[in-house]
Coordinates of C-alpha atoms and ligand atoms in Angstrom, one line a residue:
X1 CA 66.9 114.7 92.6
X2 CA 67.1 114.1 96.7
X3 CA 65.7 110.8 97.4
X4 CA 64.4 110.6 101.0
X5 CA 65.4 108.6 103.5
X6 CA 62.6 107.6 106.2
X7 CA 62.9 107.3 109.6
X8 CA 62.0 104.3 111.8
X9 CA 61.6 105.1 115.1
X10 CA 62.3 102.2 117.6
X11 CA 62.5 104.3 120.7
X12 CA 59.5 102.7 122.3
X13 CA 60.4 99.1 121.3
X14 CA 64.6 98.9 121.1
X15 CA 64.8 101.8 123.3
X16 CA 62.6 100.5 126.0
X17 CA 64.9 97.5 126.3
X18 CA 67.5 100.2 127.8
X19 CA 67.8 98.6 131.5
X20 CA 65.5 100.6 133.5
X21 CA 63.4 102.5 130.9
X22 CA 60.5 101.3 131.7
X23 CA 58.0 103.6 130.7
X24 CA 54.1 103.3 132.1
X25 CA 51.2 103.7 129.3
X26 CA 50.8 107.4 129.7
X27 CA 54.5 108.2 129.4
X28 CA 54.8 106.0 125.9
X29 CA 51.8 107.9 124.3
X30 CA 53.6 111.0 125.4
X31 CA 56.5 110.2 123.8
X32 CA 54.5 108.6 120.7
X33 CA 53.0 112.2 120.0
X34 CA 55.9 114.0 120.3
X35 CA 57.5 111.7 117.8
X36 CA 54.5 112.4 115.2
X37 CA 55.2 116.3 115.9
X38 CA 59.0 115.0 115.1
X39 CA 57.6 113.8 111.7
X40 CA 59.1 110.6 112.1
X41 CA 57.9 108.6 109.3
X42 CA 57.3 105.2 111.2
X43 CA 57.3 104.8 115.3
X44 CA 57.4 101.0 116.4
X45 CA 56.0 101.1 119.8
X46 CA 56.4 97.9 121.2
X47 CA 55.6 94.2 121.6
X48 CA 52.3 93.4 122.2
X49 CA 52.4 90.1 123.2
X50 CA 54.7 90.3 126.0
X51 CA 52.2 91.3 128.3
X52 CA 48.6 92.9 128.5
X53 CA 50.4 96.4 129.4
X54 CA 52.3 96.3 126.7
X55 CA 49.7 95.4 124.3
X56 CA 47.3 98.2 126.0
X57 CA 50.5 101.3 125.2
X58 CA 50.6 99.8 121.6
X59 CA 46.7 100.0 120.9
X60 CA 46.4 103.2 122.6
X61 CA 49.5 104.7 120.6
X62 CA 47.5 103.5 117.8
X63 CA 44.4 104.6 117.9
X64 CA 45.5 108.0 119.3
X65 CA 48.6 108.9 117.5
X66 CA 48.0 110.2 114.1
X67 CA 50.3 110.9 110.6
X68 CA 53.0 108.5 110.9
X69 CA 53.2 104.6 110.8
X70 CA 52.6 102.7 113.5
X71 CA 54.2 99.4 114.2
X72 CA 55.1 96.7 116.5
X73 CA 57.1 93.4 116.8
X74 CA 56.2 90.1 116.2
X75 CA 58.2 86.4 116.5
X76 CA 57.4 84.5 113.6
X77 CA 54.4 82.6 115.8
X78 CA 50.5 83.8 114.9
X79 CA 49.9 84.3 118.5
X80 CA 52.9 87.2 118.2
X81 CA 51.0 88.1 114.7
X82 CA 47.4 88.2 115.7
X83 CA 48.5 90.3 119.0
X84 CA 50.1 93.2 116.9
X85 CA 47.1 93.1 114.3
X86 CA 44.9 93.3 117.2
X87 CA 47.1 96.2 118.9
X88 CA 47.9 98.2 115.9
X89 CA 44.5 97.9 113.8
X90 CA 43.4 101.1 115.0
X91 CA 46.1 103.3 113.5
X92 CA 45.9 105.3 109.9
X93 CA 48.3 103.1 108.5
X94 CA 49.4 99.8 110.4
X95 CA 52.4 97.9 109.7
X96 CA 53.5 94.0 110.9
X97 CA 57.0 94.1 111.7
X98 CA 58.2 90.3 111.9
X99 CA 61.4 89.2 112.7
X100 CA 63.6 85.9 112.9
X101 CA 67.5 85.0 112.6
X102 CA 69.7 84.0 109.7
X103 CA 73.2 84.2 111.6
X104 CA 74.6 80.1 112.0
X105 CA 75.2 81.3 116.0
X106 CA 71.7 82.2 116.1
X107 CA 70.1 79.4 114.3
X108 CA 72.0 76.3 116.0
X109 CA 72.5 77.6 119.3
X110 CA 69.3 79.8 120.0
X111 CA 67.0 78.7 117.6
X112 CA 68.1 75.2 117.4
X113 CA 66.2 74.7 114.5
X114 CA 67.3 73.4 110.6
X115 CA 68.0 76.4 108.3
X116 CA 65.5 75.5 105.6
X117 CA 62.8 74.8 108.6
X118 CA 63.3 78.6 109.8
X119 CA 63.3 80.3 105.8
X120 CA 59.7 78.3 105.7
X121 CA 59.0 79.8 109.3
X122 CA 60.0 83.2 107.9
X123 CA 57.7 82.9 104.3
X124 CA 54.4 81.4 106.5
X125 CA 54.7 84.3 108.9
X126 CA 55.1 86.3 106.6
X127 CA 51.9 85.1 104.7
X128 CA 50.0 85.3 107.6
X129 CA 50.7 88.5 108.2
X130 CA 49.6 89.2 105.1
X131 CA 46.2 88.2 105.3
X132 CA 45.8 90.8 107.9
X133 CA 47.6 94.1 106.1
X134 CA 49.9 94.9 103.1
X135 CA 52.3 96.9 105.1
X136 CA 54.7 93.9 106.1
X137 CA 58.3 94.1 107.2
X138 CA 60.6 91.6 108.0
X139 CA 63.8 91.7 109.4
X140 CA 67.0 89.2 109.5
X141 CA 68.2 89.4 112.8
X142 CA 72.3 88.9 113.2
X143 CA 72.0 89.7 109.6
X144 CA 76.1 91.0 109.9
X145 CA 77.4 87.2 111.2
X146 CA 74.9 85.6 109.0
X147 CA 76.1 83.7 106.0
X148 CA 75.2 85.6 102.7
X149 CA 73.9 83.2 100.1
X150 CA 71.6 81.8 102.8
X151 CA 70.3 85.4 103.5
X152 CA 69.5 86.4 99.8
X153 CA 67.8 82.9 99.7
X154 CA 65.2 84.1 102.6
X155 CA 65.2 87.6 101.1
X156 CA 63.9 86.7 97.6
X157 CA 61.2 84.1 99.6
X158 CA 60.2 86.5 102.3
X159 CA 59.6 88.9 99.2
X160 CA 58.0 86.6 97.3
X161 CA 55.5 86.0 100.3
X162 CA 54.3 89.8 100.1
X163 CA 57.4 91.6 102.7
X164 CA 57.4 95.1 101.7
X165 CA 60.0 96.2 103.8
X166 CA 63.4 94.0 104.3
X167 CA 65.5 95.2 107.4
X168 CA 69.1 94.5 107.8
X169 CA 70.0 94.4 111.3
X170 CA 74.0 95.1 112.7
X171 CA 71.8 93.2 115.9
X172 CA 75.3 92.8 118.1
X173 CA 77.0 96.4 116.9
X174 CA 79.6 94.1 114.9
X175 CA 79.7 95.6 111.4
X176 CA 82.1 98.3 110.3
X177 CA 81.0 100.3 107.5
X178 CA 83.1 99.7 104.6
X179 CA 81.8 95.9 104.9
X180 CA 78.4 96.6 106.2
X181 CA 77.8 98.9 102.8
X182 CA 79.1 96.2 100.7
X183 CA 77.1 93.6 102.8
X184 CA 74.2 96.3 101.8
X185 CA 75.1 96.7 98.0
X186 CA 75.5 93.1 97.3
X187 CA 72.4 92.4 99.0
X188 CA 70.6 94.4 96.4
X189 CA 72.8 93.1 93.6
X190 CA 72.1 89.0 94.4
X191 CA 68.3 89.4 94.9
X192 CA 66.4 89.4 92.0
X193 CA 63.0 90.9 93.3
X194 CA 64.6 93.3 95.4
X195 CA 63.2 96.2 93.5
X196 CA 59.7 94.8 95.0
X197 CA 60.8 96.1 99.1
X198 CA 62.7 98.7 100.7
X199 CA 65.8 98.1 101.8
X200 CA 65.8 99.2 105.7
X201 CA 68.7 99.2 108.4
X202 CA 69.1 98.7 112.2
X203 CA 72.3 99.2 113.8
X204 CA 73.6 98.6 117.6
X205 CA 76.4 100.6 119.0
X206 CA 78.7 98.3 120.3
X207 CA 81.3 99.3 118.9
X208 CA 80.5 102.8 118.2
X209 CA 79.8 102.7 115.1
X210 CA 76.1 102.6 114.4
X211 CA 75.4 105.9 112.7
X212 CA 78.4 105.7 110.4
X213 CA 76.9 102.3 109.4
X214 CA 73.5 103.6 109.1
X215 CA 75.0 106.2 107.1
X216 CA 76.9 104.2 104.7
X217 CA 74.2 102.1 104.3
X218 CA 71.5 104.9 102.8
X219 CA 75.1 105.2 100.0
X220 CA 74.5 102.0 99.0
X221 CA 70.7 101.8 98.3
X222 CA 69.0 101.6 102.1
X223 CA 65.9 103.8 102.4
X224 CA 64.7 103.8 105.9
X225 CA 66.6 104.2 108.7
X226 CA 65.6 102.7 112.1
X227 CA 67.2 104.7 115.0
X228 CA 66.0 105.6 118.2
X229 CA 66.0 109.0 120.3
X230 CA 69.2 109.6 122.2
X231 CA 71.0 106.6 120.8
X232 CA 69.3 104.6 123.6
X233 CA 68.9 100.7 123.2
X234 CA 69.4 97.3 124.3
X235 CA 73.2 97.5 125.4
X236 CA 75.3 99.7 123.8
X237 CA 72.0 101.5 122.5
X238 CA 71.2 102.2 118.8
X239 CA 71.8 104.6 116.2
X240 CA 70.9 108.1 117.4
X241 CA 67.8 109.4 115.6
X242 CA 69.7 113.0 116.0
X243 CA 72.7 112.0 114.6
X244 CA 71.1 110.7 112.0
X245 CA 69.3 113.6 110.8
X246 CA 71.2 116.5 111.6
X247 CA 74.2 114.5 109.7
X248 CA 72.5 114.3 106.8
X249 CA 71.3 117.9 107.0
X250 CA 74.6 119.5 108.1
X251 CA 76.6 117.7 105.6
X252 CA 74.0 118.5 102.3
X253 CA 77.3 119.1 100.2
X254 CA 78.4 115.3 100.8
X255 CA 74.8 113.6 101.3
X256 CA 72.6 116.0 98.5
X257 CA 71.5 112.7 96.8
X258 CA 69.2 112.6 100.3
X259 CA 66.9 113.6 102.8
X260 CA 64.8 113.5 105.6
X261 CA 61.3 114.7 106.3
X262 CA 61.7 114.6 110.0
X263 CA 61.3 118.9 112.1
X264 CA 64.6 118.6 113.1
X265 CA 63.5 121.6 115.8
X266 CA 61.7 119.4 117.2
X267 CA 64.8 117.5 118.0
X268 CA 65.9 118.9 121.2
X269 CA 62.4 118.7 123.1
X270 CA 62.1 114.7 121.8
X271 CA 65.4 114.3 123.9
X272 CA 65.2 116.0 126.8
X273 CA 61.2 114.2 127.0
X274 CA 62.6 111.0 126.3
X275 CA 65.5 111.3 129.0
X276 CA 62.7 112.7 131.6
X277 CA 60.3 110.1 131.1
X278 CA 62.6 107.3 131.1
X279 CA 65.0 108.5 133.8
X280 CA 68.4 108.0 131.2
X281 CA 70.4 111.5 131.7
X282 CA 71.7 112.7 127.9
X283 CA 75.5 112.3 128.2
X284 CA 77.2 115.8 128.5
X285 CA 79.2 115.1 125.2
X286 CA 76.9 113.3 123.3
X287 CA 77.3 114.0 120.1
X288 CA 74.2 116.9 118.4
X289 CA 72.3 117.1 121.7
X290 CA 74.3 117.3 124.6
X291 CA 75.1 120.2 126.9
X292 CA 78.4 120.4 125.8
X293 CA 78.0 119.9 122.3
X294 CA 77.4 124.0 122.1
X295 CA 79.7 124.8 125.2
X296 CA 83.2 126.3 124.1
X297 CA 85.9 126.1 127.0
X298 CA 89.2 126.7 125.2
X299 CA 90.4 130.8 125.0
X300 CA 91.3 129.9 121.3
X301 CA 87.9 128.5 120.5
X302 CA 86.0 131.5 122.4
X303 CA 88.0 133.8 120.7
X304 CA 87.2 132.4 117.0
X305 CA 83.2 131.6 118.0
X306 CA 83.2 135.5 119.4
X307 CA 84.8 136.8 116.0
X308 CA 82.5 134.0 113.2
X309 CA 80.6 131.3 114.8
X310 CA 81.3 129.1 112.3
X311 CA 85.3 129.0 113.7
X312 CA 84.5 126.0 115.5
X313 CA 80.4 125.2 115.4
X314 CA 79.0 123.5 113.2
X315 CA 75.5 122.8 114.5
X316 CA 73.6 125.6 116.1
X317 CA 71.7 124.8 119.3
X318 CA 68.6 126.6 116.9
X319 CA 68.9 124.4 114.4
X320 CA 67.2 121.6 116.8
X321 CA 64.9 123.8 118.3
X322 CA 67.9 124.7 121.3
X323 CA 67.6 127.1 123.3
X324 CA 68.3 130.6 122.1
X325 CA 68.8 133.8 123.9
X326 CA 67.0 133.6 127.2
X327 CA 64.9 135.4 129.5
X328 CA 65.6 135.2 133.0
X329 CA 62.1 135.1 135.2
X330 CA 61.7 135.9 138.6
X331 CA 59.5 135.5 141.4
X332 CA 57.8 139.0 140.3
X333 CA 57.2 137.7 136.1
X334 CA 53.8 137.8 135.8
X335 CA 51.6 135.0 134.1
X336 CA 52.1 137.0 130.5
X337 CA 55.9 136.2 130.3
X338 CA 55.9 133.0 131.8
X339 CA 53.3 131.8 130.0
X340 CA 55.8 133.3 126.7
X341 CA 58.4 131.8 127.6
X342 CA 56.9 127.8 127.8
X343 CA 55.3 128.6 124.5
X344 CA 59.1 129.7 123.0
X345 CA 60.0 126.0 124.6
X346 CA 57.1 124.4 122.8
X347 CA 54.9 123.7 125.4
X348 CA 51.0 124.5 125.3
X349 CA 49.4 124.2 128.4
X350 CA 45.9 124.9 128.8
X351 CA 43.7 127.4 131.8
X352 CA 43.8 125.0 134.6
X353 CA 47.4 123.5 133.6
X354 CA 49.1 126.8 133.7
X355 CA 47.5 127.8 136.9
X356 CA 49.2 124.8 138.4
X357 CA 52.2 125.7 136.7
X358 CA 52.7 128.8 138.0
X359 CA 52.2 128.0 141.1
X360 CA 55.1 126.0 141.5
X361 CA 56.7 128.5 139.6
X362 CA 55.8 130.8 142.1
X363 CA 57.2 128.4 144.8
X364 CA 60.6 128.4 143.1
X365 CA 60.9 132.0 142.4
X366 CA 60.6 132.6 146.0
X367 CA 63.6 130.1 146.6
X368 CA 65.7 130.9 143.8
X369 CA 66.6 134.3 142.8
X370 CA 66.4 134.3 139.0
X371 CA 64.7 131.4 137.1
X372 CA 66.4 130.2 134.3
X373 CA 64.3 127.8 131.1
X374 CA 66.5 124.9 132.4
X375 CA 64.3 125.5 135.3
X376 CA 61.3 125.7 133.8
X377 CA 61.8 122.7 132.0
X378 CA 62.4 120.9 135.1
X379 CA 59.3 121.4 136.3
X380 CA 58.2 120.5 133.5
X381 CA 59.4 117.5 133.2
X382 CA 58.3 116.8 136.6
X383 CA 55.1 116.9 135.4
X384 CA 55.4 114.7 132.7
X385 CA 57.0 112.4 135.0
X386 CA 53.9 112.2 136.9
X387 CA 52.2 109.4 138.3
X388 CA 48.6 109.8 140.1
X389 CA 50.3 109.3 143.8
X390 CA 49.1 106.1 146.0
X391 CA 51.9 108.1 148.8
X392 CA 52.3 111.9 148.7
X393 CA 55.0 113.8 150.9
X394 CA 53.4 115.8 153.3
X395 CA 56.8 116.8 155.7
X396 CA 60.0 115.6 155.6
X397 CA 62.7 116.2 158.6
X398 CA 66.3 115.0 158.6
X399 CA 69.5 115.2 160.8
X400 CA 72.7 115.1 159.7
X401 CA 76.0 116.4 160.7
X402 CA 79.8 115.4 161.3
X403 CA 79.4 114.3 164.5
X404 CA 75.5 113.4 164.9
X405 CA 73.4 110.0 164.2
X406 CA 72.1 110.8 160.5
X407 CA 68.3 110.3 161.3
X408 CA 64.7 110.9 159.3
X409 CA 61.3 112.0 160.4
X410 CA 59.0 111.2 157.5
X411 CA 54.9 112.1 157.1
X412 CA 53.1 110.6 154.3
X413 CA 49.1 110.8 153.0
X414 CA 47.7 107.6 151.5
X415 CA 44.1 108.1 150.5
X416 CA 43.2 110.5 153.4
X417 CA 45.6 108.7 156.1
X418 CA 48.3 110.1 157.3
X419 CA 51.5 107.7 158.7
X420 CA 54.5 109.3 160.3
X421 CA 57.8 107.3 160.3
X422 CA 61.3 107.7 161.9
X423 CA 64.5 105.9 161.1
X424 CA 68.5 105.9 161.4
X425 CA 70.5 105.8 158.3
X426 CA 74.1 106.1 156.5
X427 CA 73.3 109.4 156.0
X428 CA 69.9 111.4 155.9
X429 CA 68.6 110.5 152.5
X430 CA 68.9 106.5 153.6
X431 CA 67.2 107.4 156.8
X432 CA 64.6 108.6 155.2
X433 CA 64.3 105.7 152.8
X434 CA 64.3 103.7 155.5
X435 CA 61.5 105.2 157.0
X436 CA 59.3 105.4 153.6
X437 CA 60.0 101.5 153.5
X438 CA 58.7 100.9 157.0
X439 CA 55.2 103.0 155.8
X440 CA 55.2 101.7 152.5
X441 CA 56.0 98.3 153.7
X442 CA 58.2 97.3 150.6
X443 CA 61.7 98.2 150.3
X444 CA 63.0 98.6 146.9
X445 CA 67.0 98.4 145.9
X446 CA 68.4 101.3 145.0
X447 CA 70.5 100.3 141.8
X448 CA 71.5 103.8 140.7
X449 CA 71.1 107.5 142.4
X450 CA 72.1 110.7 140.0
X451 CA 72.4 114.3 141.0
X452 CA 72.8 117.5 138.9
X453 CA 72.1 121.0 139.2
X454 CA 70.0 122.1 136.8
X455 CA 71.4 125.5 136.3
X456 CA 74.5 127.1 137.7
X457 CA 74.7 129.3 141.3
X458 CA 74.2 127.7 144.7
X459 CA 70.6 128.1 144.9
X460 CA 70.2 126.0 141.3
X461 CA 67.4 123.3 141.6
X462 CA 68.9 119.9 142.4
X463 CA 67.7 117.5 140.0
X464 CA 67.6 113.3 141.0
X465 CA 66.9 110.8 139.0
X466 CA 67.4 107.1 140.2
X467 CA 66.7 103.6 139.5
X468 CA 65.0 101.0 142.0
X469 CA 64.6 97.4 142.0
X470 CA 61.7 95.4 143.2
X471 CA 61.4 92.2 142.7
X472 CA 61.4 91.6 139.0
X473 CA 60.6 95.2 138.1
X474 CA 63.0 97.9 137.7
X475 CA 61.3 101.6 138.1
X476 CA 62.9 105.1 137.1
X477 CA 62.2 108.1 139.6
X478 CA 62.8 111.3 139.5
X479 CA 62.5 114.7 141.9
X480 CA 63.7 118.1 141.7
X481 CA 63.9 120.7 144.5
X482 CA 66.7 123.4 145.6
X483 CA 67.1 121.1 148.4
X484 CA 68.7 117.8 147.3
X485 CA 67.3 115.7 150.5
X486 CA 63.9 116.9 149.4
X487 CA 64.8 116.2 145.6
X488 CA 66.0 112.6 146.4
X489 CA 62.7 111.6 148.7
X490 CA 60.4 113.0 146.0
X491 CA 62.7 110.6 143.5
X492 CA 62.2 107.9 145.7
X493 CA 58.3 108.4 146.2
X494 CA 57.9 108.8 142.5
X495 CA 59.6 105.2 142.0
X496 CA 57.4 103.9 144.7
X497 CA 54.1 105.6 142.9
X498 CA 55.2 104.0 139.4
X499 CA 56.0 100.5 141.2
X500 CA 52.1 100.3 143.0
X501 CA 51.0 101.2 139.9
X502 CA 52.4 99.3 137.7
X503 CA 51.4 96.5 139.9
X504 CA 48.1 97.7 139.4
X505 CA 48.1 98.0 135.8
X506 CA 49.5 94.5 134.9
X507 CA 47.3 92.8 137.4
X508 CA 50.4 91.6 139.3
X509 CA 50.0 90.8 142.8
X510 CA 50.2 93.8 145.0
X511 CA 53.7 95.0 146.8
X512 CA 52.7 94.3 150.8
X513 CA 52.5 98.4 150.8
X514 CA 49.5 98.3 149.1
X515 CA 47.5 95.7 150.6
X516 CA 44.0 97.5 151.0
Ligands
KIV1 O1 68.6 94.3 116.8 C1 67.7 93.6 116.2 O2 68.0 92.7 115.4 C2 66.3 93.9 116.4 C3 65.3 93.2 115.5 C4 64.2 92.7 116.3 C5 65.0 94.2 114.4 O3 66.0 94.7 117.3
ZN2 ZN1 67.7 96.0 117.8

């Protein structure tokens, strides 16, 4: 008999700790209800008590998003505890995650606290949790560098306590498999009331080898998985959700003791949401999901995939809900076959939506010849990207050339004020960052600035997604366009938009550029 395997969704907590993926309240509930169409079986969506934004995404994920569990993190402090009860309460079925080390490195030198003082920690948080729900899991953080015996010890009390979960976290990406199996195994061996929790894991990538770690462990008794979309994460990232699942699937003849409940064709439109809305571009080679992973270069490998398919692919792009043969639109596709084609890619957009929609579709049909799905779902994911504007673009001008001054003339609409701008640069798209600043009044760093076409052909739509720094906040923005000036402003302004609101939303002192 198949014994499933659940999976823990830690995009919105681990994943958000990405550098730069920060991800407003809107954008997390998006992702949140694509992960219930996912059928992930748990989603952990942040932690509340870092600050009142935070703990507004978390209750609003839980009181909106319905059929899987719904978690967040807490410290092993009440304040930590009572704020994730209070965010989480709402949901269909709630769940305390608490967590606290049991590596010697963490305990003496972060901690600084006696061993026996934190185990005591660990039980009373975990009674205290308690009192609130029955769904309690606790995790050993640095569990790989932490010293066994000591770790069982906390395992049985944490048990004991009411923990019905117990998660084994590779926290630093240092485990490799063979040992972190064993590590797993003798876990369950040494700890007399094991039977009483499920056995869960959590592994970084630092060196690689999260999923194979993952993967060993569900062979040597874990039962929930914790992974997070497109292997994003604090450093390194996490394991991939995709890999994950589609490992276990593809490989049935090695894995048949287990399975997963999650749509894996829902797979492909988690990633490229989750790459939109938090600005982090899928690797072309990344492994089940990237654009390469169905792309065959090689004459030898063309010629075998032309005769049998299954020459040299394993995966088809179907199997995750990919892309499959494609229309192209035009200019001249009426409402019927657009409107077909978004519903093929999943999306259902309602009267007024699609009226919007197809106007801009309209807009790029008469700029590109022949629109491809890539397309569409650029402009799609422009919208999701979306941030009610404070500044809007309402004309843009720019001079460049090999042997002119690169310059900007830039028009913006606040409210119903209009402010034109003009300003010198190293090349047009500074200059006319340099004269959004002087309107907006705040000048953010740009820390990264990515380009890609988002189809083939010279008229493709230019897609930009980049990072910018103000103060302490670090925003994502994004722009498409066929022209890449236009594409990298609308980034720009889109970064601006999230910044002011942000501001807003965490009741942070204004930027100067939004001092009315
Ligand atoms: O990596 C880690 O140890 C964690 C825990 C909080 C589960 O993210
Ligand atoms: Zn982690």
């Amino acid at each position: 008999m198949s014994e499933k395997v659940m999976i823990f969704d830690s995009t919105l907590r681990d994943g958000e700790q990405t550098p730069g993926a920060r991800l407003n309240l809107e954008e997390k509930l998006k992702i949140a209800k694509q992960l219930a169409k996912l059928n992930v079986d748990i989603i952990e969506c942040g932690f509340p008590v870092s600050s009142p934004g935070e703990f507004m995404a978390v209750q609003t994920i839980a009181k909106q998003v319905k059929g899987p569990i719904i978690t967040a993190l807490a410290r092993t402090v009440q304040a930590d505890i009572d704020a994730v009860w209070e965010a989480i309460k709402y949901a269909e079925r709630p769940r305390i995650h608490t967590f606290l080390a049991s590596s010697e490195i963490h305990m003496k030198h972060k901690l600084r606290k006696d061993p026996e003082v934190l185990l005591e920690m660990a039980v009373e948080a975990v009674k205290y949790a308690k009192n609130y729900t029955s769904d309690v899991q606790y995790s050993l953080e640095d569990a790989t560098r932490s010293e066994l015996g000591y770790m069982c010890r906390v395992i049985e009390a944490v048990i004991k306590a009411g923990a019905t979960v117990i998660n084994i976290p590779d926290t630093v990406g240092y485990a490799v498999p063979e040992q972190y199996g064993q590590l797993i195994s003798e876990i369950i061996r040494r700890v007399p009331n094991i039977d009483r929790a499920t056995i869960s894991v959590h592994c970084h990538d630092d060196l690689g080898l999260a999923v194979a770690n993952s993967l060993i462990a569900v062979q040597n008794g874990a039962r929930q998985v914790e992974c997070n979309v497109n292997g994003i994460g604090e450093r390194a990232g996490n394991a991939a959700l995709e890999e994950i699942v589609v490992g276990l699937l593809v490989r049935q003849d090695y894995f048949s003791q287990f399975h997963t409940e999650v749509n894996q064709k829902e797979i492909y439109k988690t990633s490229r949401l989750v790459s939109s809305l938090t600005g982090i571009p899928v690797p072309v080679n990344k492994a089940v999901i990237g654009m390469n992973a169905f792309a065959h270069s090689s004459g030898i490998h063309q010629d075998g995939i032309l005769k049998n398919m299954s020459t040299y692919e394993i995966i088809s792009a179907e199997l995750i809900g990919g892309k499959a043969a494609q229309m192209v639109l035009t200019a001249r596709s009426g409402r019927h076959a657009v409107r077909h084609e978004l519903q093929e890619m999943g999306f259902q957009l309602n009267e007024s939506e699609f009226e919007e929609f197809f106007t801009e579709f309209l807009v790029l049909g008469d700029k590109k010849k022949e629109v491809f799905r890539e397309d569409l779902e650029a402009l799609m994911a422009d919208r999701l990207a979306y941030t009610a504007p404070t500044y809007t673009l309402e004309y843009l001008q720019t001079v460049s050339g090999s042997k002119s001054i690169p310059a900007a003339v830039v028009k913006l609409k606040k409210d119903e004020q209009i402010f034109v701008e003009t300003d010198f640069g190293a090349g047009p798209i500074d200059a006319a960052y340099n004269a959004i600043d002087k309107i907006t009044g705040i000048s953010p760093r740009l820390e990264t600035y990515n380009l890609r076409g988002v189809t083939e052909g010279r008229d493709a739509l230019g897609e930009v997604s980049i990072m910018i720094k103000y103060q302490d906040k670090t925003i994502v923005g994004r722009g498409t366009s066929t022209d890449v000036i236009e594409a990298s402003i609308k980034a720009y302004l889109n970064g601006i938009n999230k910044l002011l609101s942000l501001s807003k939303v965490n009741g942070n002192s204004s930027p100067p550029g939004d001092s009315e």
